[in-house]
Short mmCIF file of C-alpha atoms and ligand atoms in Angstrom, two decimals:
data_model
loop_
_atom_site.label_atom_id
_atom_site.label_comp_id
_atom_site.label_asym_id
_atom_site.label_seq_id
_atom_site.Cartn_x
_atom_site.Cartn_y
_atom_site.Cartn_z
CA UNK A 70 0.00 0.00 0.00
CA UNK A 71 1.24 3.48 -0.89
CA UNK A 72 1.80 5.70 2.15
CA UNK A 73 -0.58 8.65 2.40
CA UNK A 74 0.76 11.90 1.00
CA UNK A 75 2.56 14.19 3.37
CA UNK A 76 3.55 17.83 3.32
CA UNK A 77 6.67 19.50 4.60
CA UNK A 78 6.36 22.99 6.07
CA UNK A 79 9.21 25.28 6.92
CA UNK A 80 8.82 28.21 9.29
CA UNK A 81 11.70 30.69 9.34
CA UNK A 82 13.02 32.92 12.10
CA UNK A 83 10.60 35.81 11.44
CA UNK A 84 7.57 33.53 11.77
CA UNK A 85 8.51 32.45 15.31
CA UNK A 86 10.27 35.55 16.53
CA UNK A 87 8.13 36.04 19.65
CA UNK A 88 5.21 34.59 21.61
CA UNK A 89 2.48 36.02 19.39
CA UNK A 90 4.23 34.81 16.22
CA UNK A 91 4.48 31.30 17.64
CA UNK A 92 0.76 31.43 18.44
CA UNK A 93 0.12 32.40 14.83
CA UNK A 94 2.15 29.42 13.60
CA UNK A 95 0.17 27.13 15.89
CA UNK A 96 -3.09 28.44 14.47
CA UNK A 97 -1.86 27.87 10.90
CA UNK A 98 -0.89 24.31 11.82
CA UNK A 99 -4.26 23.75 13.46
CA UNK A 100 -5.96 24.52 10.16
CA UNK A 101 -4.06 21.57 8.66
CA UNK A 102 -4.88 19.12 11.41
CA UNK A 103 -5.63 15.64 10.19
CA UNK A 104 -2.97 15.95 7.47
CA UNK A 105 0.45 14.39 7.62
CA UNK A 106 2.92 17.11 8.36
CA UNK A 107 6.64 17.39 8.88
CA UNK A 108 7.46 20.84 10.23
CA UNK A 109 10.92 22.38 10.13
CA UNK A 110 11.74 25.45 12.20
CA UNK A 111 14.65 27.89 12.12
CA UNK A 112 16.01 29.70 15.13
CA UNK A 113 13.75 32.43 16.53
CA UNK A 114 14.17 35.91 15.09
CA UNK A 115 17.77 37.02 15.13
CA UNK A 116 19.01 34.29 17.47
CA UNK A 117 21.53 32.94 14.97
CA UNK A 118 23.16 36.35 14.65
CA UNK A 119 23.38 36.60 18.42
CA UNK A 120 24.98 33.15 18.60
CA UNK A 121 27.48 34.13 15.93
CA UNK A 122 28.58 37.04 18.11
CA UNK A 123 28.91 34.65 21.05
CA UNK A 124 31.00 32.15 19.14
CA UNK A 125 33.25 34.94 17.84
CA UNK A 126 33.78 36.27 21.35
CA UNK A 127 34.72 32.79 22.58
CA UNK A 128 37.16 32.27 19.70
CA UNK A 129 38.75 35.65 20.44
CA UNK A 130 39.35 34.64 24.04
CA UNK A 131 36.61 36.88 25.42
CA UNK A 132 35.03 34.15 27.50
CA UNK A 133 33.33 36.51 29.96
CA UNK A 134 31.60 38.34 27.13
CA UNK A 135 30.54 35.05 25.55
CA UNK A 136 29.09 33.86 28.84
CA UNK A 137 27.31 37.13 29.48
CA UNK A 138 25.71 37.17 26.01
CA UNK A 139 24.67 33.55 26.44
CA UNK A 140 22.98 34.38 29.73
CA UNK A 141 21.18 37.28 28.05
CA UNK A 142 19.90 34.93 25.37
CA UNK A 143 18.82 32.40 28.00
CA UNK A 144 16.87 35.08 29.88
CA UNK A 145 15.25 36.43 26.72
CA UNK A 146 14.24 32.88 25.81
CA UNK A 147 12.66 32.28 29.20
CA UNK A 148 10.75 35.55 28.94
CA UNK A 149 9.27 34.48 25.60
CA UNK A 150 8.37 31.07 27.00
CA UNK A 151 6.63 32.65 29.97
CA UNK A 152 4.68 34.95 27.71
CA UNK A 153 3.69 32.05 25.50
CA UNK A 154 2.58 29.57 28.15
CA UNK A 155 1.63 31.88 30.97
CA UNK A 156 3.46 29.58 33.33
CA UNK A 157 6.71 27.98 32.19
CA UNK A 158 6.30 24.20 31.86
CA UNK A 159 9.00 22.60 34.07
CA UNK A 160 10.05 19.97 31.50
CA UNK A 161 10.57 22.65 28.85
CA UNK A 162 12.49 24.82 31.29
CA UNK A 163 14.72 21.85 32.12
CA UNK A 164 15.46 20.96 28.52
CA UNK A 165 16.25 24.58 27.68
CA UNK A 166 18.49 24.75 30.70
CA UNK A 167 20.38 21.63 29.57
CA UNK A 168 20.92 23.18 26.15
CA UNK A 169 22.32 26.43 27.53
CA UNK A 170 24.51 24.61 30.04
CA UNK A 171 25.97 22.41 27.31
CA UNK A 172 27.24 25.52 25.51
CA UNK A 173 28.35 27.22 28.70
CA UNK A 174 30.57 24.20 29.40
CA UNK A 175 32.24 24.57 26.03
CA UNK A 176 33.45 28.00 27.21
CA UNK A 177 35.40 26.44 30.06
CA UNK A 178 37.72 24.79 27.55
CA UNK A 179 40.04 26.65 25.20
CA UNK A 180 38.73 27.15 21.66
CA UNK A 181 39.24 24.37 19.17
CA UNK A 182 41.81 24.78 16.46
CA UNK A 183 39.03 24.90 13.93
CA UNK A 184 36.81 27.93 14.38
CA UNK A 185 34.21 26.42 12.08
CA UNK A 186 33.88 23.39 14.35
CA UNK A 187 33.26 25.52 17.45
CA UNK A 188 30.88 27.72 15.48
CA UNK A 189 28.66 24.77 14.62
CA UNK A 190 28.61 23.44 18.19
CA UNK A 191 27.50 26.86 19.46
CA UNK A 192 25.32 28.28 16.70
CA UNK A 193 23.24 25.09 16.37
CA UNK A 194 21.76 25.98 19.75
CA UNK A 195 19.30 28.37 18.09
CA UNK A 196 17.30 25.69 16.28
CA UNK A 197 17.40 23.35 19.27
CA UNK A 198 15.87 26.05 21.47
CA UNK A 199 13.15 27.09 19.03
CA UNK A 200 12.13 23.53 18.17
CA UNK A 201 11.77 22.58 21.83
CA UNK A 202 9.59 25.62 22.48
CA UNK A 203 7.38 25.21 19.42
CA UNK A 204 6.93 21.46 19.93
CA UNK A 205 5.99 21.99 23.58
CA UNK A 206 3.52 24.70 22.62
CA UNK A 207 1.83 22.60 19.93
CA UNK A 208 1.38 19.76 22.41
CA UNK A 209 0.08 22.25 24.94
CA UNK A 210 -2.47 23.40 22.34
CA UNK A 211 -3.68 19.84 21.83
CA UNK A 212 -1.77 19.05 18.63
CA UNK A 213 0.17 15.83 19.21
CA UNK A 214 3.70 16.65 18.12
CA UNK A 215 6.87 14.62 18.15
CA UNK A 216 10.15 16.52 18.62
CA UNK A 217 12.73 14.95 16.33
CA UNK A 218 16.46 15.64 16.51
CA UNK A 219 17.51 16.54 12.95
CA UNK A 220 21.03 15.45 13.86
CA UNK A 221 19.80 11.86 13.99
CA UNK A 222 18.53 12.28 10.43
CA UNK A 223 20.65 14.64 8.37
CA UNK A 224 24.15 13.21 8.06
CA UNK A 225 26.89 15.35 6.58
CA UNK A 226 30.61 15.19 6.05
CA UNK A 227 32.80 17.21 8.43
CA UNK A 228 32.89 20.44 6.45
CA UNK A 229 31.79 22.52 9.42
CA UNK A 230 29.55 25.50 8.61
CA UNK A 231 28.79 24.04 5.20
CA UNK A 232 28.08 20.38 5.85
CA UNK A 233 27.85 18.33 2.69
CA UNK A 234 24.85 16.01 2.90
CA UNK A 235 25.48 12.27 2.72
CA UNK A 236 22.32 11.36 0.89
CA UNK A 237 22.07 7.56 1.17
CA UNK A 238 22.64 7.56 4.94
CA UNK A 239 20.33 10.53 5.41
CA UNK A 240 17.58 8.91 3.37
CA UNK A 241 17.81 5.67 5.33
CA UNK A 242 17.56 7.46 8.65
CA UNK A 243 14.69 9.73 7.65
CA UNK A 244 12.65 6.84 6.28
CA UNK A 245 13.27 4.86 9.42
CA UNK A 246 12.31 7.62 11.83
CA UNK A 247 9.62 9.82 10.32
CA UNK A 248 6.84 7.62 8.88
CA UNK A 249 6.25 5.59 12.07
CA UNK A 250 5.54 8.82 13.98
CA UNK A 251 3.15 10.06 11.30
CA UNK A 252 1.40 6.65 11.44
CA UNK A 253 0.65 7.34 15.09
CA UNK A 254 -1.20 10.47 13.99
CA UNK A 255 1.45 12.82 15.31
CA UNK A 256 3.03 15.76 13.60
CA UNK A 257 6.82 15.64 13.30
CA UNK A 258 8.65 18.79 14.33
CA UNK A 259 12.36 19.18 13.74
CA UNK A 260 15.16 21.71 13.26
CA UNK A 261 16.36 23.27 10.09
CA UNK A 262 19.99 24.16 9.45
CA UNK A 263 21.64 21.46 11.55
CA UNK A 264 22.98 17.99 10.93
CA UNK A 265 25.61 15.67 12.25
CA UNK A 266 28.68 13.78 11.13
CA UNK A 267 28.71 10.00 11.42
CA UNK A 268 30.83 10.52 14.58
CA UNK A 269 27.97 12.53 16.12
CA UNK A 270 29.53 15.96 15.88
CA UNK A 271 27.01 18.68 15.12
CA UNK A 272 27.36 20.43 11.76
CA UNK A 273 25.42 23.22 10.09
CA UNK A 274 24.41 23.52 6.47
CA UNK A 275 25.27 27.19 5.91
CA UNK A 276 23.40 30.36 6.86
CA UNK A 277 19.74 30.32 5.94
CA UNK A 278 20.06 26.56 5.54
CA UNK A 279 16.68 25.63 7.03
CA UNK A 280 15.00 25.78 3.63
CA UNK A 281 17.50 23.22 2.45
CA UNK A 282 16.76 20.99 5.44
CA UNK A 283 13.08 21.07 4.52
CA UNK A 284 13.96 20.10 0.95
CA UNK A 285 16.06 17.19 2.22
CA UNK A 286 13.12 15.87 4.26
CA UNK A 287 10.76 16.45 1.32
CA UNK A 288 13.01 14.54 -1.03
CA UNK A 289 13.62 11.61 1.28
CA UNK A 290 9.94 11.27 2.14
CA UNK A 291 8.59 11.85 -1.38
CA UNK A 292 6.48 14.72 -0.08
CA UNK A 293 3.46 15.83 -2.03
CA UNK A 294 4.58 19.44 -1.69
CA UNK A 295 6.79 21.64 0.42
CA UNK A 296 5.80 25.06 1.73
CA UNK A 297 7.98 27.85 3.03
CA UNK A 298 5.99 30.29 5.18
CA UNK A 299 7.33 33.83 4.96
CA UNK A 300 6.55 37.42 5.88
CA UNK A 301 6.07 38.28 2.21
CA UNK A 302 3.19 37.10 -0.04
CA UNK A 303 5.45 34.93 -2.21
CA UNK A 304 8.42 35.33 -4.54
CA UNK A 305 8.59 38.99 -5.51
CA UNK A 306 10.23 40.61 -8.53
CA UNK A 307 12.73 42.26 -6.16
CA UNK A 308 13.41 42.63 -2.45
CA UNK A 309 10.72 44.97 -1.07
CA UNK A 310 13.18 46.24 1.54
CA UNK A 311 15.30 47.63 -1.28
CA UNK A 312 12.83 48.52 -4.02
CA UNK A 313 9.40 50.04 -4.56
CA UNK A 314 6.84 48.72 -7.02
CA UNK A 315 7.66 45.07 -6.58
CA UNK A 316 5.05 42.50 -7.52
CA UNK A 317 4.45 38.85 -6.74
CA UNK A 318 5.32 36.19 -9.29
CA UNK A 319 2.57 33.53 -9.26
CA UNK A 320 4.48 30.71 -10.89
CA UNK A 321 8.13 30.09 -11.39
CA UNK A 322 10.05 27.21 -12.93
CA UNK A 323 12.69 25.40 -10.87
CA UNK A 324 15.33 26.65 -13.26
CA UNK A 325 14.31 30.26 -12.87
CA UNK A 326 14.22 29.89 -9.09
CA UNK A 327 17.72 28.41 -9.04
CA UNK A 328 19.10 31.23 -11.18
CA UNK A 329 17.61 33.90 -8.94
CA UNK A 330 18.40 32.40 -5.57
CA UNK A 331 21.97 31.58 -6.50
CA UNK A 332 22.62 35.27 -7.01
CA UNK A 333 21.19 36.39 -3.73
CA UNK A 334 17.40 36.57 -4.07
CA UNK A 335 17.25 35.82 -0.37
CA UNK A 336 13.76 34.38 -0.56
CA UNK A 337 14.94 30.76 -0.67
CA UNK A 338 18.26 29.11 0.10
CA UNK A 339 19.87 28.28 -3.26
CA UNK A 340 20.42 24.60 -2.48
CA UNK A 341 16.72 24.06 -1.82
CA UNK A 342 15.44 23.69 -5.35
CA UNK A 343 17.55 20.85 -6.73
CA UNK A 344 16.29 18.02 -4.50
CA UNK A 345 12.71 19.12 -5.12
CA UNK A 346 13.22 19.34 -8.86
CA UNK A 347 14.71 15.85 -8.95
CA UNK A 348 11.43 14.46 -7.66
CA UNK A 349 9.09 17.07 -9.17
CA UNK A 350 7.91 18.16 -5.73
CA UNK A 351 6.26 21.59 -5.99
CA UNK A 352 7.48 24.32 -3.66
CA UNK A 353 5.01 26.88 -2.35
CA UNK A 354 6.24 30.17 -0.96
CA UNK A 355 3.43 31.66 1.06
CA UNK A 356 2.61 34.20 3.71
CA UNK A 357 2.23 33.43 7.40
CA UNK A 358 0.49 36.79 7.70
CA UNK A 359 -2.18 35.80 5.17
CA UNK A 360 -2.16 32.02 5.36
CA UNK A 361 -5.11 31.48 3.05
CA UNK A 362 -3.70 33.54 0.16
CA UNK A 363 -2.04 31.70 -2.72
CA UNK A 364 1.65 32.44 -2.78
CA UNK A 365 4.10 31.47 -5.48
CA UNK A 366 4.32 27.96 -6.84
CA UNK A 367 7.71 26.78 -8.03
CA UNK A 368 7.40 23.68 -10.17
CA UNK A 369 8.03 22.07 -13.54
CA UNK A 370 4.95 23.55 -15.03
CA UNK A 371 5.61 27.26 -15.01
CA UNK A 372 5.50 29.15 -18.30
CA UNK A 373 8.31 31.36 -19.47
CA UNK A 374 6.79 34.77 -19.64
CA UNK A 375 8.61 36.45 -16.81
CA UNK A 376 8.83 40.06 -15.73
CA UNK A 377 12.30 41.47 -15.00
CA UNK A 378 13.44 40.09 -11.67
CA UNK A 379 16.20 41.60 -9.60
CA UNK A 380 18.47 40.01 -7.02
CA UNK A 381 21.00 41.98 -5.05
CA UNK A 382 23.92 40.32 -3.31
CA UNK A 383 25.70 42.61 -0.86
CA UNK A 384 29.07 42.32 0.76
CA UNK A 385 30.86 41.48 -2.44
CA UNK A 386 34.54 41.99 -3.22
CA UNK A 387 36.19 42.30 -6.59
CA UNK A 388 39.58 40.66 -6.63
CA UNK A 389 41.81 41.66 -9.53
CA UNK A 390 44.66 39.24 -10.13
CA UNK A 391 47.59 39.72 -12.50
CA UNK A 392 50.89 37.98 -13.01
CA UNK A 393 53.91 39.61 -11.43
CA UNK A 394 55.89 39.39 -14.67
CA UNK A 395 53.09 40.85 -16.84
CA UNK A 396 52.77 37.61 -18.76
CA UNK A 397 49.33 36.66 -20.02
CA UNK A 398 47.01 34.98 -17.60
CA UNK A 399 47.07 31.56 -19.20
CA UNK A 400 45.16 28.36 -18.55
CA UNK A 401 47.75 26.93 -16.20
CA UNK A 402 47.54 30.11 -14.08
CA UNK A 403 43.79 29.84 -13.90
CA UNK A 404 44.05 26.22 -12.87
CA UNK A 405 46.45 27.15 -10.11
CA UNK A 406 44.30 30.08 -8.98
CA UNK A 407 41.25 27.87 -8.76
CA UNK A 408 43.07 25.42 -6.58
CA UNK A 409 43.65 28.23 -4.08
CA UNK A 410 40.10 29.49 -4.54
CA UNK A 411 38.89 26.02 -3.56
CA UNK A 412 41.12 25.60 -0.52
CA UNK A 413 40.27 29.04 0.89
CA UNK A 414 36.58 28.46 0.07
CA UNK A 415 36.12 31.67 -1.83
CA UNK A 416 32.64 31.66 -3.29
CA UNK A 417 32.90 33.06 -6.78
CA UNK A 418 29.80 34.79 -8.14
CA UNK A 419 31.25 36.20 -11.32
CA UNK A 420 34.53 36.12 -13.23
CA UNK A 421 36.05 37.88 -16.19
CA UNK A 422 39.47 37.93 -17.71
CA UNK A 423 41.54 40.17 -19.93
CA UNK A 424 44.93 39.35 -21.41
CA UNK A 425 46.85 40.22 -18.29
CA UNK A 426 44.29 40.11 -15.52
CA UNK A 427 41.77 37.79 -14.02
CA UNK A 428 38.84 39.23 -12.06
CA UNK A 429 36.65 37.41 -9.62
CA UNK A 430 33.71 38.69 -7.61
CA UNK A 431 33.36 36.82 -4.36
CA UNK A 432 31.37 36.85 -1.13
CA UNK A 433 33.53 38.71 1.37
CA UNK A 434 33.51 36.24 4.28
CA UNK A 435 35.84 36.36 7.30
CA UNK A 436 39.49 36.49 6.28
CA UNK A 437 39.12 34.23 3.26
CA UNK A 438 40.30 36.82 0.74
CA UNK A 439 43.37 37.64 2.80
CA UNK A 440 44.25 33.95 3.06
CA UNK A 441 43.84 33.59 -0.69
CA UNK A 442 46.07 36.61 -1.37
CA UNK A 443 48.81 35.18 0.82
CA UNK A 444 48.73 31.90 -1.03
CA UNK A 445 49.06 33.46 -4.48
CA UNK A 446 51.28 36.34 -3.49
CA UNK A 447 54.58 34.91 -4.75
CA UNK A 448 53.34 34.76 -8.31
CA UNK A 449 50.40 37.11 -8.57
CA UNK A 450 49.67 40.69 -7.74
CA UNK A 451 46.20 41.19 -6.31
CA UNK A 452 44.06 44.21 -5.56
CA UNK A 453 40.72 44.13 -3.78
CA UNK A 454 37.68 46.41 -3.93
CA UNK A 455 35.32 45.81 -1.06
CA UNK A 456 31.74 46.74 -0.06
CA UNK A 457 30.32 46.11 -3.49
CA UNK A 458 26.95 44.88 -4.64
CA UNK A 459 26.31 42.29 -7.29
CA UNK A 460 23.05 43.06 -9.04
CA UNK A 461 21.57 40.30 -11.18
CA UNK A 462 18.61 41.04 -13.45
CA UNK A 463 16.87 38.13 -15.12
CA UNK A 464 14.76 39.00 -18.17
CA UNK A 465 16.25 42.46 -18.12
CA UNK A 466 15.07 45.50 -19.97
CA UNK A 467 17.21 48.58 -20.65
CA UNK A 468 14.91 50.60 -18.45
CA UNK A 469 15.32 48.34 -15.43
CA UNK A 470 19.07 48.06 -16.02
CA UNK A 471 19.44 51.86 -16.12
CA UNK A 472 17.42 52.34 -12.99
CA UNK A 473 19.71 49.90 -11.19
CA UNK A 474 22.79 51.86 -12.20
CA UNK A 475 21.48 55.18 -10.99
CA UNK A 476 23.58 56.64 -8.21
CA UNK A 477 26.19 53.88 -8.42
CA UNK A 478 29.58 53.39 -9.98
CA UNK A 479 29.74 50.28 -12.10
CA UNK A 480 32.94 48.25 -11.91
CA UNK A 481 32.08 45.19 -13.97
CA UNK A 482 29.27 43.99 -16.19
CA UNK A 483 28.34 40.63 -17.66
CA UNK A 484 25.58 39.99 -20.19
CA UNK A 485 23.90 36.84 -21.38
CA UNK A 486 20.67 36.60 -23.35
CA UNK A 487 18.46 36.38 -20.24
CA UNK A 488 20.73 37.71 -17.55
CA UNK A 489 22.48 40.98 -16.91
CA UNK A 490 24.89 41.23 -14.00
CA UNK A 491 26.65 44.27 -12.68
CA UNK A 492 29.02 44.89 -9.86
CA UNK A 493 28.49 48.33 -8.39
CA UNK A 494 29.62 50.62 -5.62
CA UNK A 495 27.59 53.33 -3.95
CA UNK A 496 28.71 56.75 -5.14
CA UNK A 497 30.31 58.42 -2.15
CA UNK A 498 28.25 61.46 -1.20
CA UNK A 499 30.32 64.60 -1.72
CA UNK A 500 29.81 67.62 0.40
CA UNK A 501 31.26 71.07 -0.04
CA UNK A 502 33.92 72.14 2.41
CA UNK A 503 32.83 74.92 4.71
N1 LIG B 749 18.92 29.98 11.71
C1 LIG B 749 19.77 29.87 10.56
C2 LIG B 749 20.14 31.24 10.04
O1 LIG B 749 19.64 32.24 10.56
C3 LIG B 749 19.19 29.02 9.49
C4 LIG B 749 17.92 29.56 8.85
O2 LIG B 749 17.26 30.41 9.44
O3 LIG B 749 17.56 29.11 7.78
O4 LIG B 749 20.92 31.34 9.15
MG1 LIG B 750 15.53 32.25 5.98
#
């Protein structure tokens, strides 16, 4: 007998940022009662950012600061819980306490050699906290919910902060653990963003990775559909925080969604689409503010009449590389450069070469560029321009392209039939001397 269809829902940080938001999520879930649901939650609000600050402080030897910030987060969490339940349930309080203590203990030891390892052990706390709270609240509201540890399901390699999913093992574990709970008529609630190595060390899948977690569960369980619940009505033609006159796109093909999200349309994590596409599982992006409205459907069946769509990726750096002896940048140089790009984990969003220079536009993360420059320094001269934006316009028109350039200095441009990309810098505002 075929198992009954199930849906995977993902609720991000904004949807569970405080007590009233969590109540709203519970009421959305109530309207789906009787259906088979796997629910993935992110960390609440800006918790992940707060934990990043904590893990940085610890790595920099500022243990007191790390401890103090952790205590602040613990107190804020307990305040939310109290507001949500009225009276804090003792079992929830105890499990939250255990979680905070486990991180506090880490601080009594010196930092690990690998910052990324420590980061994952600390930052993963956010999803563990939120999932415990939401699961407890759903049960409290009469919705039988099973809290599942995603680290028992999603198995990755040991690339900390960017865990690479080991699909066969992950699939086996998900199939073993999830369906029996659904059979009992319970909802499964688990964490986004986190996984584990086969040696049981916690890993994370990269910032904003909860969407990807939901796609992994959807894929492994052959979900009927996956939904991401957001604070916007669906996929928009541009980020409404940056632009006016944006409109919702009703349908989008997987391919179009991959192109846009890869270049920073922050609506969905870029790795999310592929697993869904492989099994033709439709992805709905919909609003937790207006849960009955139709959002955007991303699937195989979308047409190809698209409006211009804009994605902006901030925090970009343009690295210009040339040979020290002014020789041409030849294939063997590029090969060598890419080896260093790979080891320093530079994420290249655009590249262009001329006879004597090679230009890459990368995400400016930590000290990765500096480490890269050191590695190539003997043979190559490098210069770096920071604080840039990469603007990608799919289905561009001249009008939209010009409006994007206004007030900016353009450093690089790339054109393909459907895509225009530009790397720009804000024009510094000049003021007259008094
Ligand atoms: N909490 C993680 C982050 O803020 C993962 C996610 O929200 O998707 O990046
Ligand atoms: Mg997100």
